[in-house]
Tab-separated table of C-alpha atoms in Angstrom:
chain	number	residue	atom	x	y	z
A	1	MET	CA	44.338	-3.911	-27.683
A	2	ASN	CA	44.855	-7.671	-28.160
A	3	ASN	CA	44.721	-8.336	-24.459
A	4	HIS	CA	42.409	-5.570	-23.374
A	5	LEU	CA	40.291	-6.525	-20.374
A	6	ILE	CA	36.772	-5.140	-20.530
A	7	ARG	CA	35.450	-3.751	-17.261
A	8	CYS	CA	32.406	-5.573	-15.904
A	9	SER	CA	30.613	-2.240	-15.587
A	10	SER	CA	31.027	-1.737	-19.354
A	11	LEU	CA	30.120	-5.253	-20.446
A	12	SER	CA	26.558	-4.298	-21.382
A	13	LYS	CA	27.996	-1.999	-24.066
A	14	ILE	CA	29.494	-4.887	-26.022
A	15	MET	CA	26.900	-7.577	-25.274
A	16	GLY	CA	24.069	-6.384	-27.490
A	17	THR	CA	22.836	-8.432	-30.458
A	18	PRO	CA	23.345	-6.719	-33.841
A	19	LYS	CA	20.297	-6.222	-36.051
A	20	LYS	CA	22.117	-7.069	-39.285
A	21	LYS	CA	22.829	-10.717	-40.068
A	22	GLY	CA	26.488	-11.652	-40.174
A	23	GLU	CA	27.563	-8.849	-37.846
A	24	THR	CA	28.980	-9.696	-34.458
A	25	LEU	CA	28.972	-6.322	-32.708
A	26	THR	CA	26.311	-3.633	-32.400
A	27	GLN	CA	26.906	0.001	-33.309
A	28	THR	CA	26.930	0.804	-29.553
A	29	ALA	CA	29.676	-1.764	-29.045
A	30	LYS	CA	31.729	-0.395	-31.932
A	31	THR	CA	31.410	3.186	-30.676
A	32	TYR	CA	32.553	2.093	-27.232
A	33	ILE	CA	35.534	0.124	-28.580
A	34	ARG	CA	36.606	3.022	-30.818
A	35	GLU	CA	36.548	5.245	-27.754
A	36	LEU	CA	38.779	2.796	-25.861
A	37	VAL	CA	41.260	2.617	-28.723
A	38	LYS	CA	41.399	6.397	-29.124
A	39	CYS	CA	41.963	6.827	-25.379
A	40	GLU	CA	44.924	4.465	-25.600
A	41	ILE	CA	46.514	5.831	-28.775
A	42	PHE	CA	46.048	9.521	-27.999
A	43	ASP	CA	46.635	9.016	-24.264
A	44	TYR	CA	43.590	10.614	-22.645
A	45	LYS	CA	40.921	9.669	-20.190
A	46	ILE	CA	37.219	10.274	-20.350
A	47	SER	CA	35.756	11.348	-17.053
A	48	ILE	CA	32.034	11.156	-16.629
A	49	GLU	CA	30.672	13.361	-13.898
A	50	SER	CA	27.087	13.607	-12.818
A	51	LYS	CA	25.210	14.204	-9.594
A	52	TYR	CA	23.858	10.649	-9.816
A	53	LEU	CA	27.324	9.116	-9.988
A	54	THR	CA	28.629	11.452	-7.282
A	55	LYS	CA	25.837	10.386	-4.930
A	56	GLY	CA	26.626	6.742	-5.691
A	57	ILE	CA	30.258	7.223	-4.714
A	58	LYS	CA	29.674	9.485	-1.714
A	59	CYS	CA	26.859	7.408	-0.254
A	60	GLU	CA	28.195	3.924	-0.935
A	61	ASP	CA	29.027	3.311	2.732
A	62	ASP	CA	25.596	4.565	3.841
A	63	SER	CA	23.949	2.227	1.365
A	64	ILE	CA	25.984	-0.762	2.549
A	65	GLU	CA	25.080	0.143	6.135
A	66	LEU	CA	21.409	0.277	5.164
A	67	TYR	CA	21.684	-3.107	3.430
A	68	ASN	CA	23.277	-4.575	6.553
A	69	GLU	CA	20.567	-3.085	8.759
A	70	VAL	CA	17.770	-4.492	6.621
A	71	PHE	CA	19.202	-7.964	6.046
A	72	PHE	CA	20.977	-8.373	9.389
A	73	THR	CA	24.384	-8.808	7.818
A	74	ASP	CA	27.826	-7.431	8.472
A	75	TYR	CA	29.173	-6.947	4.970
A	76	GLU	CA	31.967	-4.563	4.124
A	77	LYS	CA	32.981	-2.824	0.947
A	78	ASN	CA	35.233	-4.997	-1.191
A	79	SER	CA	38.378	-3.365	-2.522
A	80	THR	CA	39.962	-6.218	-4.446
A	81	ARG	CA	39.896	-5.937	-8.211
A	82	LEU	CA	40.013	-9.232	-10.064
A	83	PHE	CA	41.045	-10.092	-13.614
A	84	ASN	CA	40.815	-13.073	-15.935
A	85	ASN	CA	41.816	-13.392	-19.594
A	86	TYR	CA	38.776	-11.431	-20.751
A	87	ILE	CA	37.425	-9.047	-18.152
A	88	GLN	CA	38.252	-7.139	-14.974
A	89	GLY	CA	36.124	-5.822	-12.153
A	90	GLU	CA	35.694	-4.861	-8.527
A	91	CYS	CA	32.374	-5.859	-6.988
A	92	ASP	CA	30.873	-3.860	-4.123
A	93	ILE	CA	30.370	-6.726	-1.661
A	94	ASN	CA	32.070	-10.105	-1.811
A	95	ALA	CA	29.806	-12.292	0.353
A	96	PRO	CA	30.429	-15.997	1.046
A	97	ASN	CA	28.265	-17.417	-1.760
A	98	LYS	CA	27.313	-14.351	-3.764
A	99	ILE	CA	28.471	-10.964	-4.870
A	100	ILE	CA	26.307	-7.909	-4.245
A	101	ASP	CA	26.253	-4.771	-6.304
A	102	ILE	CA	24.902	-1.699	-4.552
A	103	LYS	CA	23.067	0.925	-6.579
A	104	THR	CA	22.311	4.085	-4.642
A	105	SER	CA	19.173	5.735	-6.005
A	106	TRP	CA	19.239	9.472	-6.673
A	107	SER	CA	15.843	10.198	-5.104
A	108	LYS	CA	12.567	8.741	-3.903
A	109	ALA	CA	11.236	9.244	-7.421
A	110	THR	CA	13.967	7.206	-9.123
A	111	PHE	CA	14.069	4.447	-6.496
A	112	PRO	CA	12.554	1.144	-7.696
A	113	ALA	CA	10.143	0.416	-4.872
A	114	ILE	CA	9.345	-3.194	-5.794
A	115	GLU	CA	11.176	-6.095	-7.422
A	116	GLN	CA	9.401	-5.639	-10.747
A	117	GLU	CA	10.571	-2.032	-11.012
A	118	ALA	CA	14.106	-3.079	-10.085
A	119	LYS	CA	14.032	-5.706	-12.857
A	120	GLU	CA	12.971	-3.066	-15.358
A	121	ALA	CA	15.709	-0.684	-14.190
A	122	VAL	CA	18.341	-3.436	-14.394
A	123	LYS	CA	17.222	-4.388	-17.893
A	124	LYS	CA	17.289	-0.791	-19.087
A	125	ALA	CA	20.776	-0.188	-17.697
A	126	GLY	CA	22.186	-3.572	-18.710
A	127	TYR	CA	23.399	-4.341	-15.191
A	128	GLU	CA	22.819	-8.081	-15.598
A	129	TRP	CA	26.003	-8.400	-17.655
A	130	GLN	CA	27.978	-6.554	-15.013
A	131	LEU	CA	26.861	-9.110	-12.433
A	132	ARG	CA	27.539	-12.031	-14.756
A	133	GLY	CA	31.052	-10.685	-15.125
A	134	TYR	CA	31.492	-10.489	-11.370
A	135	MET	CA	30.153	-14.030	-10.824
A	136	MET	CA	32.697	-15.235	-13.360
A	137	LEU	CA	35.586	-13.317	-11.777
A	138	TYR	CA	34.759	-14.067	-8.147
A	139	ASP	CA	33.555	-17.597	-8.905
A	140	LYS	CA	30.214	-17.244	-7.127
A	141	PRO	CA	26.992	-19.134	-7.823
A	142	PHE	CA	24.738	-16.131	-7.162
A	143	SER	CA	24.678	-12.378	-7.434
A	144	GLU	CA	22.390	-9.622	-6.321
A	145	ILE	CA	21.686	-6.012	-7.228
A	146	ALA	CA	20.423	-3.986	-4.298
A	147	TYR	CA	18.896	-0.584	-4.927
A	148	CYS	CA	19.301	1.513	-1.784
A	149	LEU	CA	17.632	4.785	-0.897
A	150	VAL	CA	19.646	6.981	1.480
A	151	ASP	CA	19.731	10.725	2.177
A	152	THR	CA	21.322	12.844	-0.548
A	153	PRO	CA	24.196	14.959	0.823
A	154	ASP	CA	23.378	18.678	1.011
A	155	GLU	CA	26.201	19.678	-1.294
A	156	LEU	CA	24.465	17.824	-4.128
A	157	LEU	CA	21.189	19.639	-3.540
A	158	GLU	CA	22.399	23.105	-4.507
A	159	TYR	CA	20.219	23.242	-7.606
A	160	GLU	CA	17.344	21.083	-6.358
A	161	ASN	CA	14.071	22.609	-5.291
A	162	ASN	CA	12.258	19.657	-3.805
A	163	TYR	CA	14.218	18.415	-0.810
A	164	THR	CA	11.429	16.029	0.188
A	165	LEU	CA	12.624	13.749	-2.613
A	166	HIS	CA	15.993	13.435	-0.914
A	167	HIS	CA	15.286	13.227	2.822
A	168	VAL	CA	14.561	9.590	3.383
A	169	ASP	CA	15.813	8.466	6.760
A	170	ASP	CA	12.376	8.747	8.357
A	171	ILE	CA	11.173	5.957	6.056
A	172	GLU	CA	11.386	2.408	7.436
A	173	PRO	CA	14.753	0.930	6.376
A	174	GLN	CA	13.201	-2.221	4.892
A	175	LEU	CA	11.191	-0.072	2.475
A	176	ARG	CA	14.383	1.560	1.220
A	177	VAL	CA	16.095	-1.504	-0.232
A	178	THR	CA	14.905	-3.445	-3.283
A	179	LYS	CA	16.971	-6.333	-4.508
A	180	ILE	CA	16.921	-8.821	-7.327
A	181	GLY	CA	19.096	-11.866	-7.776
A	182	PHE	CA	20.765	-13.776	-10.600
A	183	GLU	CA	22.038	-17.302	-10.837
A	184	ARG	CA	25.335	-18.061	-12.529
A	185	CYS	CA	25.041	-19.249	-16.134
A	186	HIS	CA	28.097	-20.727	-17.851
A	187	GLU	CA	26.546	-20.401	-21.324
A	188	LYS	CA	26.197	-16.666	-20.829
A	189	GLU	CA	29.800	-16.499	-19.632
A	190	GLU	CA	30.885	-18.183	-22.868
A	191	LEU	CA	28.990	-15.480	-24.726
A	192	ILE	CA	30.936	-12.852	-22.773
A	193	LYS	CA	34.207	-14.473	-23.844
A	194	THR	CA	33.088	-14.572	-27.493
A	195	LYS	CA	32.070	-10.916	-27.434
A	196	VAL	CA	35.356	-9.842	-25.836
A	197	ILE	CA	37.269	-11.692	-28.578
A	198	GLU	CA	35.154	-9.979	-31.243
A	199	ALA	CA	35.653	-6.626	-29.529
A	200	ARG	CA	39.415	-7.136	-29.561
A	201	LYS	CA	39.366	-7.998	-33.266
A	202	TYR	CA	37.447	-4.828	-33.995
A	203	ALA	CA	39.780	-2.809	-31.756
A	204	THR	CA	42.815	-4.135	-33.630
A	205	TRP	CA	41.238	-3.258	-36.982
A	206	TYR	CA	40.427	0.277	-35.786
A	207	GLU	CA	43.855	0.707	-34.234
A	208	GLN	CA	45.547	-0.245	-37.509
A	209	LYS	CA	43.323	2.182	-39.384
A	210	ILE	CA	44.510	5.018	-37.163
A	211	ILE	CA	48.193	4.053	-37.102
A	212	ASN	CA	48.473	3.362	-40.841
A	213	LYS	CA	46.428	6.356	-41.924
A	214	TYR	CA	49.296	7.769	-44.070
B	1	MET	CA	51.555	36.707	29.426
B	2	LYS	CA	51.264	38.261	25.996
B	3	VAL	CA	47.881	37.657	24.308
B	4	LYS	CA	48.391	35.770	21.052
B	5	THR	CA	46.663	36.792	17.824
B	6	HIS	CA	44.595	34.233	15.970
B	7	TYR	CA	45.039	34.371	12.204
B	8	ARG	CA	41.284	34.271	11.704
B	9	LYS	CA	40.798	37.607	13.447
B	10	VAL	CA	41.325	39.523	10.211
B	11	PHE	CA	38.872	37.338	8.295
B	12	LYS	CA	35.955	38.080	10.561
B	13	SER	CA	33.168	40.427	9.626
B	14	ASP	CA	29.994	41.729	11.195
B	15	HIS	CA	28.134	38.804	9.684
B	16	LEU	CA	28.443	35.090	10.264
B	17	GLY	CA	31.146	33.516	8.123
B	18	VAL	CA	33.236	30.382	7.714
B	19	ALA	CA	35.782	31.640	10.274
B	20	ASP	CA	33.043	31.905	12.930
B	21	LEU	CA	31.745	28.415	12.216
B	22	GLU	CA	35.257	26.981	12.352
B	23	GLU	CA	35.627	28.573	15.774
B	24	PHE	CA	32.297	27.128	16.998
B	25	LEU	CA	33.392	23.697	15.827
B	26	GLU	CA	36.780	23.978	17.500
B	27	GLU	CA	35.011	24.886	20.733
B	28	GLY	CA	32.761	21.833	20.323
B	29	LYS	CA	29.632	23.946	19.975
B	30	SER	CA	26.565	22.791	18.100
B	31	LEU	CA	25.706	24.506	14.833
B	32	VAL	CA	21.971	24.312	15.486
B	33	PHE	CA	20.397	27.758	15.859
B	34	THR	CA	16.986	29.403	15.648
B	35	ILE	CA	16.349	32.254	13.256
B	36	ALA	CA	14.305	34.809	15.179
B	37	LYS	CA	13.506	36.912	12.114
B	38	VAL	CA	14.741	37.809	8.655
B	39	LYS	CA	14.939	41.422	7.589
B	40	GLN	CA	15.320	42.683	4.064
B	41	GLU	CA	17.839	45.476	4.422
B	42	ILE	CA	18.188	47.972	1.606
B	43	GLY	CA	21.546	49.707	1.251
B	44	ALA	CA	23.196	47.605	3.947
B	45	THR	CA	26.950	47.115	4.008
B	46	VAL	CA	28.208	43.544	3.931
B	47	ALA	CA	31.929	42.812	3.720
B	48	GLY	CA	32.526	46.425	2.669
B	49	ARG	CA	29.987	46.286	-0.144
B	50	LYS	CA	26.771	48.252	-0.123
B	51	GLY	CA	23.698	46.427	-1.393
B	52	ASP	CA	20.301	44.934	-0.656
B	53	TYR	CA	20.395	41.821	1.489
B	54	ASN	CA	18.150	39.381	3.343
B	55	ILE	CA	19.690	39.116	6.786
B	56	ALA	CA	18.771	36.479	9.366
B	57	TYR	CA	18.928	37.369	13.060
B	58	PHE	CA	19.159	34.584	15.614
B	59	VAL	CA	17.602	33.871	18.994
B	60	GLU	CA	21.087	32.849	20.161
B	61	LYS	CA	23.677	35.507	20.709
B	62	ILE	CA	25.565	35.056	17.446
B	63	LYS	CA	26.193	37.334	14.482
B	64	PRO	CA	23.470	37.688	11.861
B	65	LEU	CA	23.725	35.634	8.682
B	66	VAL	CA	23.419	37.126	5.221
B	67	LEU	CA	21.135	34.795	3.284
B	68	ASN	CA	22.332	34.196	-0.236
B	69	SER	CA	20.060	32.637	-2.825
B	70	THR	CA	20.712	29.012	-1.774
B	71	ASN	CA	20.244	29.671	1.933
B	72	SER	CA	17.140	31.818	1.320
B	73	LYS	CA	15.615	28.959	-0.648
B	74	ARG	CA	16.331	26.569	2.225
B	75	VAL	CA	14.721	28.829	4.840
B	76	LYS	CA	11.712	29.343	2.556
B	77	ASN	CA	11.405	25.571	2.363
B	78	PHE	CA	11.159	25.338	6.158
B	79	CYS	CA	8.439	28.024	6.236
B	80	LYS	CA	5.725	26.276	4.228
B	81	ASN	CA	7.402	27.643	1.089
B	82	SER	CA	6.342	31.198	1.889
B	83	PRO	CA	8.459	33.593	-0.197
B	84	PHE	CA	7.832	36.442	2.257
B	85	VAL	CA	10.646	37.109	4.700
B	86	GLU	CA	8.115	38.311	7.277
B	87	ASP	CA	6.988	34.675	7.554
B	88	TRP	CA	10.517	33.461	8.241
B	89	THR	CA	10.370	33.612	12.019
B	90	ASN	CA	11.372	31.123	14.722
B	91	VAL	CA	12.982	28.748	12.257
B	92	LYS	CA	15.251	26.077	13.649
B	93	ILE	CA	18.211	25.457	11.331
B	94	GLU	CA	21.564	23.729	11.297
B	95	LEU	CA	24.565	25.349	9.656
B	96	TYR	CA	27.571	23.721	8.015
B	97	ILE	CA	30.635	24.766	6.069
B	98	ASP	CA	30.372	23.926	2.405
B	99	LYS	CA	33.959	23.762	1.227
B	100	GLY	CA	32.910	23.722	-2.419
B	101	VAL	CA	31.316	27.188	-2.498
B	102	LYS	CA	32.790	29.237	-5.343
B	103	MET	CA	33.166	32.996	-5.689
B	104	LYS	CA	34.275	34.473	-9.006
B	105	GLY	CA	35.541	31.060	-10.047
B	106	ASP	CA	37.627	30.454	-6.940
B	107	ILE	CA	36.699	27.864	-4.325
B	108	VAL	CA	36.338	29.872	-1.118
B	109	GLY	CA	33.959	27.846	1.062
B	110	GLY	CA	30.799	29.245	2.580
B	111	VAL	CA	28.201	28.977	5.311
B	112	ARG	CA	25.228	26.881	4.308
B	113	ILE	CA	21.965	25.929	5.967
B	114	LYS	CA	21.351	22.166	5.945
B	115	THR	CA	18.423	21.112	3.786
B	116	LYS	CA	16.999	19.097	6.651
B	117	GLN	CA	15.653	20.840	9.754
B	118	PRO	CA	17.192	19.626	12.986
B	119	THR	CA	14.975	17.305	14.970
B	120	THR	CA	14.946	16.639	18.651
B	121	GLY	CA	16.131	13.324	19.982
B	122	GLU	CA	16.649	9.936	18.374
B	123	LYS	CA	14.070	7.927	16.534
B	124	PRO	CA	12.132	5.738	18.992
B	125	LYS	CA	12.701	2.001	18.731
B	126	THR	CA	9.859	-0.150	17.426
B	127	GLY	CA	9.029	-3.854	17.457
B	128	ILE	CA	10.128	-6.237	14.718
B	129	SER	CA	7.754	-8.214	12.494
B	130	PRO	CA	7.810	-12.047	12.919
B	131	LYS	CA	9.133	-12.474	9.348
B	132	ARG	CA	12.031	-10.082	9.875
B	133	PHE	CA	12.721	-11.517	13.320
B	134	LEU	CA	13.190	-14.973	11.760
B	135	ALA	CA	15.617	-13.503	9.221
B	136	ALA	CA	17.526	-11.813	12.042
B	137	LEU	CA	17.580	-15.041	14.044
B	138	GLU	CA	19.036	-16.925	11.090
B	139	SER	CA	21.770	-14.305	10.710
B	140	ILE	CA	22.575	-14.472	14.433
B	141	LYS	CA	22.840	-18.268	14.257
B	142	ALA	CA	25.007	-18.007	11.130
B	143	GLY	CA	27.282	-15.610	12.997
B	144	THR	CA	26.814	-12.716	10.565
B	145	TYR	CA	24.800	-10.618	13.037
B	146	THR	CA	24.636	-10.220	16.774
B	147	ALA	CA	21.828	-10.237	19.335
B	148	GLU	CA	23.218	-6.973	20.741
B	149	LYS	CA	22.793	-5.227	17.422
B	150	LEU	CA	19.244	-6.530	17.134
B	151	ARG	CA	18.381	-5.311	20.641
B	152	ALA	CA	19.864	-1.906	19.814
B	153	GLN	CA	17.635	-1.669	16.758
B	154	PHE	CA	14.317	-3.087	18.002
B	155	ILE	CA	12.158	-3.634	21.076
B	156	LEU	CA	11.981	-7.422	21.425
B	157	SER	CA	9.175	-9.347	23.059
B	158	ASP	CA	9.888	-11.877	25.836
B	159	GLU	CA	9.139	-14.643	23.386
B	160	GLN	CA	11.647	-13.263	20.883
B	161	GLU	CA	14.269	-12.873	23.625
B	162	ALA	CA	13.709	-16.508	24.567
B	163	LYS	CA	14.226	-17.608	20.974
B	164	ILE	CA	17.510	-15.723	20.795
B	165	ASN	CA	18.714	-17.421	23.966
B	166	GLU	CA	17.656	-20.922	22.861
């Protein structure tokens, strides 16, 4: 685990500030790192499945198309994963001076309709660190999270009763995208590096505990 | 010439099934139909099994469709949420094949009614606000968007057309 590269999408899990003085990682961070170590030693993968994630994957192209329609752009889905000595990641859109991360909302009810709501959603989910990771990897001065509201595919509505929450294409496109931006911050990137180093130290300690149990 | 036998022939039943929809699609036919009425049939036989079923009959000359729970819920939704099958008349629907439908644990595929009712025609084009037009103009000048795309999306005024051509 000495050279483990943390995924940008998981960065928020290790970036928290511990409550106790003298500690470098939060309990959330430690739980996450233990999980990574166990996956490696016992050779298994954890697959998270949910209707929200499935919609995000299935509708990614629709969301990018909506973004392009609203902002008069011609962006395409990026498929290049980048690495540095600390982290790895694959952003959704690699634009000339920024990276864009597309978040497809599950329904009208969960869609942040204004910037303030998007900020709250980003804070709650810890997406800022994901974008900071991407800016570092792709060497971009800006980044953006765009929440997009597109129709939910029928196969995901099997157990839903209220379809009106999911049929959205009669709403003006510009009302269905809410974005917020971030500027690159080198101090915060240094903090990412520090946390990754601490995470690796903890991973090594945990790994040794497992291997040298008897 | 000897008439060939399609493998699907043995899969067909008296009611609309995946095999029928596959055939419609192969023939390039639309899967938009109108339910004329739904009858609750007690002791009916469907795929060799006797039971009580809600069966939809169509205006078009196609086989009736047995409405399972999911499809019944979708038709109900189109009929002001009335739970009474007598109210489920003249309902325009679009069918599709859901490949993920399971039966006794096996994935078998099934006929599903789309959750959205089919509409007629495309959405009419509208004008574009001055603020959005300026954003579009910037993108066109930056080469990330085209005037053709903008015209396809919006009705532009003469003044806006002139600005594009400047």
